[in-house]
mmCIF file of C-alpha atoms in Angstrom:
data_model
loop_
_atom_site.group_PDB
_atom_site.id
_atom_site.type_symbol
_atom_site.label_atom_id
_atom_site.label_comp_id
_atom_site.label_asym_id
_atom_site.label_seq_id
_atom_site.Cartn_x
_atom_site.Cartn_y
_atom_site.Cartn_z
ATOM 1 C CA ASP S 44 -9.607 -23.295 57.788
ATOM 2 C CA ALA S 45 -7.896 -19.948 58.146
ATOM 3 C CA GLY S 46 -4.797 -19.482 56.090
ATOM 4 C CA VAL S 47 -1.751 -17.461 57.042
ATOM 5 C CA ILE S 48 -2.842 -14.118 58.424
ATOM 6 C CA GLN S 49 -0.762 -10.979 58.075
ATOM 7 C CA SER S 50 -1.292 -7.474 59.363
ATOM 8 C CA PRO S 51 -1.384 -4.749 58.416
ATOM 9 C CA ARG S 52 -2.156 -5.279 54.731
ATOM 10 C CA HIS S 53 -0.837 -1.852 53.854
ATOM 11 C CA GLU S 54 1.560 0.371 55.723
ATOM 12 C CA VAL S 55 2.742 3.825 54.767
ATOM 13 C CA THR S 56 5.330 5.390 57.017
ATOM 14 C CA GLU S 57 7.974 8.052 56.983
ATOM 15 C CA MET S 58 11.661 7.390 56.803
ATOM 16 C CA GLY S 59 13.139 6.800 60.228
ATOM 17 C CA GLN S 60 9.990 5.385 61.787
ATOM 18 C CA GLU S 61 9.725 1.916 63.261
ATOM 19 C CA VAL S 62 7.594 -0.580 61.381
ATOM 20 C CA THR S 63 6.253 -3.846 62.785
ATOM 21 C CA LEU S 64 4.729 -6.482 60.564
ATOM 22 C CA ARG S 65 2.744 -9.342 62.061
ATOM 23 C CA CYS S 66 2.041 -12.904 61.036
ATOM 24 C CA LYS S 67 -0.082 -15.750 62.299
ATOM 25 C CA PRO S 68 0.865 -19.056 60.665
ATOM 26 C CA ILE S 69 -1.493 -21.909 59.934
ATOM 27 C CA SER S 70 -2.193 -23.856 63.089
ATOM 28 C CA GLY S 71 0.033 -26.915 63.347
ATOM 29 C CA HIS S 72 2.662 -25.671 60.942
ATOM 30 C CA ASP S 73 6.074 -25.700 62.579
ATOM 31 C CA TYR S 74 7.996 -23.699 59.991
ATOM 32 C CA LEU S 75 7.546 -19.987 59.404
ATOM 33 C CA PHE S 76 9.214 -17.906 56.709
ATOM 34 C CA TRP S 77 9.505 -14.182 56.051
ATOM 35 C CA TYR S 78 10.034 -13.036 52.440
ATOM 36 C CA ARG S 79 10.385 -9.699 50.736
ATOM 37 C CA GLN S 80 9.327 -9.070 47.137
ATOM 38 C CA THR S 81 10.370 -6.186 44.907
ATOM 39 C CA MET S 82 10.332 -5.705 41.169
ATOM 40 C CA MET S 83 14.105 -5.431 41.091
ATOM 41 C CA ARG S 84 15.060 -8.380 43.287
ATOM 42 C CA GLY S 85 12.035 -10.663 43.090
ATOM 43 C CA LEU S 86 11.113 -12.810 46.081
ATOM 44 C CA GLU S 87 13.854 -13.086 48.708
ATOM 45 C CA LEU S 88 13.902 -15.240 51.820
ATOM 46 C CA LEU S 89 14.748 -13.076 54.822
ATOM 47 C CA ILE S 90 14.575 -15.513 57.732
ATOM 48 C CA TYR S 91 12.882 -18.716 58.758
ATOM 49 C CA PHE S 92 11.921 -20.369 62.038
ATOM 50 C CA ASN S 93 11.417 -23.963 63.054
ATOM 51 C CA ASN S 94 9.444 -24.571 66.231
ATOM 52 C CA ASN S 95 9.770 -20.858 67.068
ATOM 53 C CA VAL S 96 13.567 -20.919 66.808
ATOM 54 C CA PRO S 97 15.309 -18.842 64.105
ATOM 55 C CA ILE S 98 17.230 -21.231 61.883
ATOM 56 C CA ASP S 99 18.655 -19.051 59.138
ATOM 57 C CA ASP S 100 18.656 -15.273 59.107
ATOM 58 C CA SER S 101 21.310 -14.850 56.436
ATOM 59 C CA GLY S 102 18.792 -13.143 54.190
ATOM 60 C CA MET S 103 18.083 -10.329 56.636
ATOM 61 C CA PRO S 104 19.490 -7.282 54.868
ATOM 62 C CA GLU S 105 21.010 -5.510 57.852
ATOM 63 C CA ASP S 106 20.773 -4.806 61.543
ATOM 64 C CA ARG S 107 17.776 -2.584 61.059
ATOM 65 C CA PHE S 108 15.740 -5.740 60.491
ATOM 66 C CA SER S 109 14.797 -8.110 63.280
ATOM 67 C CA ALA S 110 12.315 -10.955 63.579
ATOM 68 C CA LYS S 111 10.853 -12.806 66.521
ATOM 69 C CA MET S 112 8.560 -15.727 67.088
ATOM 70 C CA PRO S 113 7.504 -15.724 70.754
ATOM 71 C CA ASN S 114 5.093 -18.627 70.280
ATOM 72 C CA ALA S 115 3.829 -21.039 67.654
ATOM 73 C CA SER S 116 1.020 -18.759 66.536
ATOM 74 C CA PHE S 117 2.703 -15.397 66.179
ATOM 75 C CA SER S 118 5.720 -13.788 64.569
ATOM 76 C CA THR S 119 6.860 -10.233 63.967
ATOM 77 C CA LEU S 120 9.244 -8.594 61.538
ATOM 78 C CA LYS S 121 10.480 -5.218 62.694
ATOM 79 C CA ILE S 122 12.326 -2.543 60.766
ATOM 80 C CA GLN S 123 13.925 0.221 62.800
ATOM 81 C CA PRO S 124 14.644 2.758 61.460
ATOM 82 C CA SER S 125 12.851 2.329 58.141
ATOM 83 C CA GLU S 126 14.284 3.649 54.873
ATOM 84 C CA PRO S 127 12.686 4.246 51.449
ATOM 85 C CA ARG S 128 14.578 1.265 50.011
ATOM 86 C CA ASP S 129 12.662 -0.983 52.410
ATOM 87 C CA SER S 130 9.517 -0.356 50.388
ATOM 88 C CA ALA S 131 8.324 -3.762 49.201
ATOM 89 C CA VAL S 132 5.719 -6.435 49.766
ATOM 90 C CA TYR S 133 6.561 -8.582 52.769
ATOM 91 C CA PHE S 134 5.145 -12.099 52.804
ATOM 92 C CA CYS S 135 4.925 -14.534 55.640
ATOM 93 C CA ALA S 136 4.599 -18.236 54.826
ATOM 94 C CA SER S 137 4.255 -21.395 56.862
ATOM 95 C CA SER S 138 4.723 -25.087 56.192
ATOM 96 C CA LEU S 139 4.864 -28.503 57.802
ATOM 97 C CA VAL S 140 8.049 -29.817 56.252
ATOM 98 C CA GLY S 141 10.428 -26.901 56.010
ATOM 99 C CA THR S 142 11.770 -25.936 52.653
ATOM 100 C CA GLY S 143 11.242 -29.350 51.116
ATOM 101 C CA GLY S 144 7.507 -29.027 50.869
ATOM 102 C CA GLU S 145 4.648 -26.734 50.037
ATOM 103 C CA GLN S 146 4.638 -23.332 51.676
ATOM 104 C CA TYR S 147 1.427 -21.432 52.296
ATOM 105 C CA PHE S 148 1.754 -17.704 51.889
ATOM 106 C CA GLY S 149 -0.162 -14.962 53.598
ATOM 107 C CA PRO S 150 -1.641 -12.081 51.582
ATOM 108 C CA GLY S 151 1.395 -9.911 52.264
ATOM 109 C CA THR S 152 1.980 -6.465 53.724
ATOM 110 C CA ARG S 153 2.606 -3.724 51.194
ATOM 111 C CA LEU S 154 5.060 -1.338 52.843
ATOM 112 C CA THR S 155 5.771 2.132 51.533
ATOM 113 C CA VAL S 156 8.424 4.240 53.230
ATOM 114 C CA THR S 157 8.435 7.870 52.158
ATOM 115 C CA ARG X 296 25.076 -16.375 37.715
ATOM 116 C CA LYS X 297 21.720 -16.355 39.491
ATOM 117 C CA GLU X 298 20.815 -19.479 41.466
ATOM 118 C CA VAL X 299 17.528 -19.812 39.607
ATOM 119 C CA GLU X 300 17.013 -18.218 36.216
ATOM 120 C CA GLN X 301 13.824 -17.807 34.260
ATOM 121 C CA ASP X 302 12.883 -16.012 31.080
ATOM 122 C CA PRO X 303 10.837 -13.082 32.424
ATOM 123 C CA GLY X 304 8.659 -12.932 29.319
ATOM 124 C CA PRO X 305 6.091 -11.622 28.885
ATOM 125 C CA PHE X 306 4.558 -14.493 26.996
ATOM 126 C CA ASN X 307 1.388 -13.420 25.212
ATOM 127 C CA VAL X 308 -0.498 -16.370 23.757
ATOM 128 C CA PRO X 309 -4.020 -16.905 22.382
ATOM 129 C CA GLU X 310 -6.551 -19.043 24.178
ATOM 130 C CA GLY X 311 -6.064 -22.695 23.401
ATOM 131 C CA ALA X 312 -2.362 -22.386 22.719
ATOM 132 C CA THR X 313 0.351 -24.512 24.260
ATOM 133 C CA VAL X 314 3.090 -22.638 26.076
ATOM 134 C CA ALA X 315 6.266 -23.836 27.765
ATOM 135 C CA PHE X 316 8.485 -22.218 30.347
ATOM 136 C CA ASN X 317 11.990 -23.251 31.269
ATOM 137 C CA CYS X 318 14.011 -22.600 34.356
ATOM 138 C CA THR X 319 17.666 -23.339 35.078
ATOM 139 C CA TYR X 320 19.281 -23.746 38.475
ATOM 140 C CA SER X 321 22.922 -23.596 39.481
ATOM 141 C CA ASN X 322 23.113 -25.818 42.551
ATOM 142 C CA SER X 323 23.561 -29.419 41.461
ATOM 143 C CA ALA X 324 22.782 -30.571 45.003
ATOM 144 C CA SER X 325 19.218 -29.263 44.797
ATOM 145 C CA GLN X 326 16.654 -31.875 45.771
ATOM 146 C CA SER X 327 13.212 -30.295 45.631
ATOM 147 C CA PHE X 328 11.636 -28.364 42.792
ATOM 148 C CA PHE X 329 8.329 -26.575 42.449
ATOM 149 C CA TRP X 330 6.298 -24.291 40.253
ATOM 150 C CA TYR X 331 4.334 -21.593 42.021
ATOM 151 C CA ARG X 332 1.779 -19.295 40.489
ATOM 152 C CA GLN X 333 1.358 -15.649 41.498
ATOM 153 C CA ASP X 334 -1.552 -13.545 40.353
ATOM 154 C CA CYS X 335 -1.180 -9.777 40.164
ATOM 155 C CA ARG X 336 -0.930 -8.244 43.630
ATOM 156 C CA LYS X 337 -1.544 -11.606 45.290
ATOM 157 C CA GLU X 338 0.559 -14.114 47.172
ATOM 158 C CA PRO X 339 2.365 -17.028 45.489
ATOM 159 C CA LYS X 340 0.557 -20.354 45.545
ATOM 160 C CA LEU X 341 1.893 -23.817 44.810
ATOM 161 C CA LEU X 342 0.968 -24.975 41.325
ATOM 162 C CA MET X 343 2.789 -28.278 41.371
ATOM 163 C CA SER X 344 5.847 -30.062 42.628
ATOM 164 C CA VAL X 345 8.328 -31.357 40.068
ATOM 165 C CA TYR X 346 9.417 -34.962 40.331
ATOM 166 C CA SER X 347 12.346 -36.672 38.663
ATOM 167 C CA SER X 348 10.029 -38.836 36.608
ATOM 168 C CA GLY X 349 7.992 -35.856 35.465
ATOM 169 C CA ASN X 350 4.429 -35.260 36.492
ATOM 170 C CA GLU X 351 1.174 -34.104 35.014
ATOM 171 C CA ASP X 352 -1.833 -32.385 36.521
ATOM 172 C CA GLY X 353 -4.588 -31.845 34.009
ATOM 173 C CA ARG X 354 -3.349 -29.379 31.427
ATOM 174 C CA PHE X 355 -0.068 -28.843 33.249
ATOM 175 C CA THR X 356 3.066 -30.954 32.838
ATOM 176 C CA ALA X 357 6.290 -30.441 34.770
ATOM 177 C CA GLN X 358 9.604 -32.050 33.930
ATOM 178 C CA LEU X 359 13.019 -32.119 35.536
ATOM 179 C CA ASN X 360 16.331 -32.647 33.786
ATOM 180 C CA ARG X 361 18.980 -33.087 36.451
ATOM 181 C CA ALA X 362 21.837 -33.562 34.015
ATOM 182 C CA SER X 363 21.199 -30.184 32.417
ATOM 183 C CA GLN X 364 19.837 -28.627 35.618
ATOM 184 C CA TYR X 365 16.639 -27.322 34.198
ATOM 185 C CA ILE X 366 12.951 -27.569 34.940
ATOM 186 C CA SER X 367 10.106 -27.032 32.544
ATOM 187 C CA LEU X 368 6.410 -26.310 32.763
ATOM 188 C CA LEU X 369 4.076 -27.002 29.853
ATOM 189 C CA ILE X 370 0.564 -25.600 29.751
ATOM 190 C CA ARG X 371 -1.796 -27.063 27.149
ATOM 191 C CA ASP X 372 -5.055 -25.541 25.938
ATOM 192 C CA SER X 373 -4.366 -22.208 27.667
ATOM 193 C CA LYS X 374 -7.270 -20.498 29.414
ATOM 194 C CA LEU X 375 -7.720 -16.813 30.177
ATOM 195 C CA SER X 376 -7.510 -17.778 33.849
ATOM 196 C CA ASP X 377 -3.968 -19.076 33.346
ATOM 197 C CA SER X 378 -2.740 -15.483 33.037
ATOM 198 C CA ALA X 379 -0.311 -15.014 35.927
ATOM 199 C CA THR X 380 3.364 -15.039 36.817
ATOM 200 C CA TYR X 381 4.892 -18.504 37.145
ATOM 201 C CA LEU X 382 7.710 -18.868 39.657
ATOM 202 C CA CYS X 383 10.306 -21.604 39.500
ATOM 203 C CA VAL X 384 11.392 -22.640 43.002
ATOM 204 C CA VAL X 385 14.406 -24.717 43.968
ATOM 205 C CA ASN X 386 15.484 -26.072 47.314
ATOM 206 C CA GLY X 387 19.269 -26.189 47.558
ATOM 207 C CA GLU X 388 21.279 -25.927 50.722
ATOM 208 C CA PRO X 389 19.377 -26.942 53.863
ATOM 209 C CA GLY X 390 16.934 -24.225 54.680
ATOM 210 C CA GLN X 391 17.468 -22.377 51.427
ATOM 211 C CA LEU X 392 14.469 -22.071 49.168
ATOM 212 C CA THR X 393 15.222 -19.910 46.145
ATOM 213 C CA PHE X 394 12.573 -18.387 43.908
ATOM 214 C CA GLY X 395 13.155 -17.438 40.312
ATOM 215 C CA SER X 396 12.131 -13.975 39.241
ATOM 216 C CA GLY X 397 9.088 -15.367 37.462
ATOM 217 C CA THR X 398 7.749 -15.662 33.932
ATOM 218 C CA GLN X 399 4.741 -13.535 33.089
ATOM 219 C CA LEU X 400 2.013 -15.173 31.011
ATOM 220 C CA THR X 401 -0.940 -13.405 29.430
ATOM 221 C CA VAL X 402 -3.540 -15.490 27.634
ATOM 222 C CA LEU X 403 -5.433 -13.418 25.107
ATOM 223 C CA PRO X 404 -9.044 -13.968 24.010
#
């Protein structure tokens, strides 16, 4: 079975550009999570969806970040405009039972903003 | 105070050694607890859930102490392949899953 799929795996962009990260959760999973990981702050939950509906976006750092889930098999995380401090690894994860159970992580997108 | 605190290490131990990690959490209402493992430049993966009664999976033992609000992970007979970062994960408020910053383990030959 395919796991969580993320694209691109690596992204290098210039400050001010728009960045779109993509995620395909495991089929049948009804929860989807976006995380960001940096050396300084560790792994942070940005937002999560249940049945395509955003439930908690309190972790989204600011208005430059937005996330959508138009259907059960696709989600995007957009940063516009990007800044160097957005450089991090962004993980998408999915699960069957929300935050009370195992989450399956994708391989991550390593974002570098210069 | 951080919601979930771990000793970052690094822990450098010889093969065959026993090593223990502790993690403390601040939210007394937390209900679910996990240990995840993250290899270098890879995604986190669930190692084991932590149950109130304690649980064991082969060489790995996890324990929960609700009164003191800490979780432990014991690894016996360490293998080179156990080298990784171990993340303590706590579910607190509904929808909030908080990861510790991780404890780095290196098992030396």
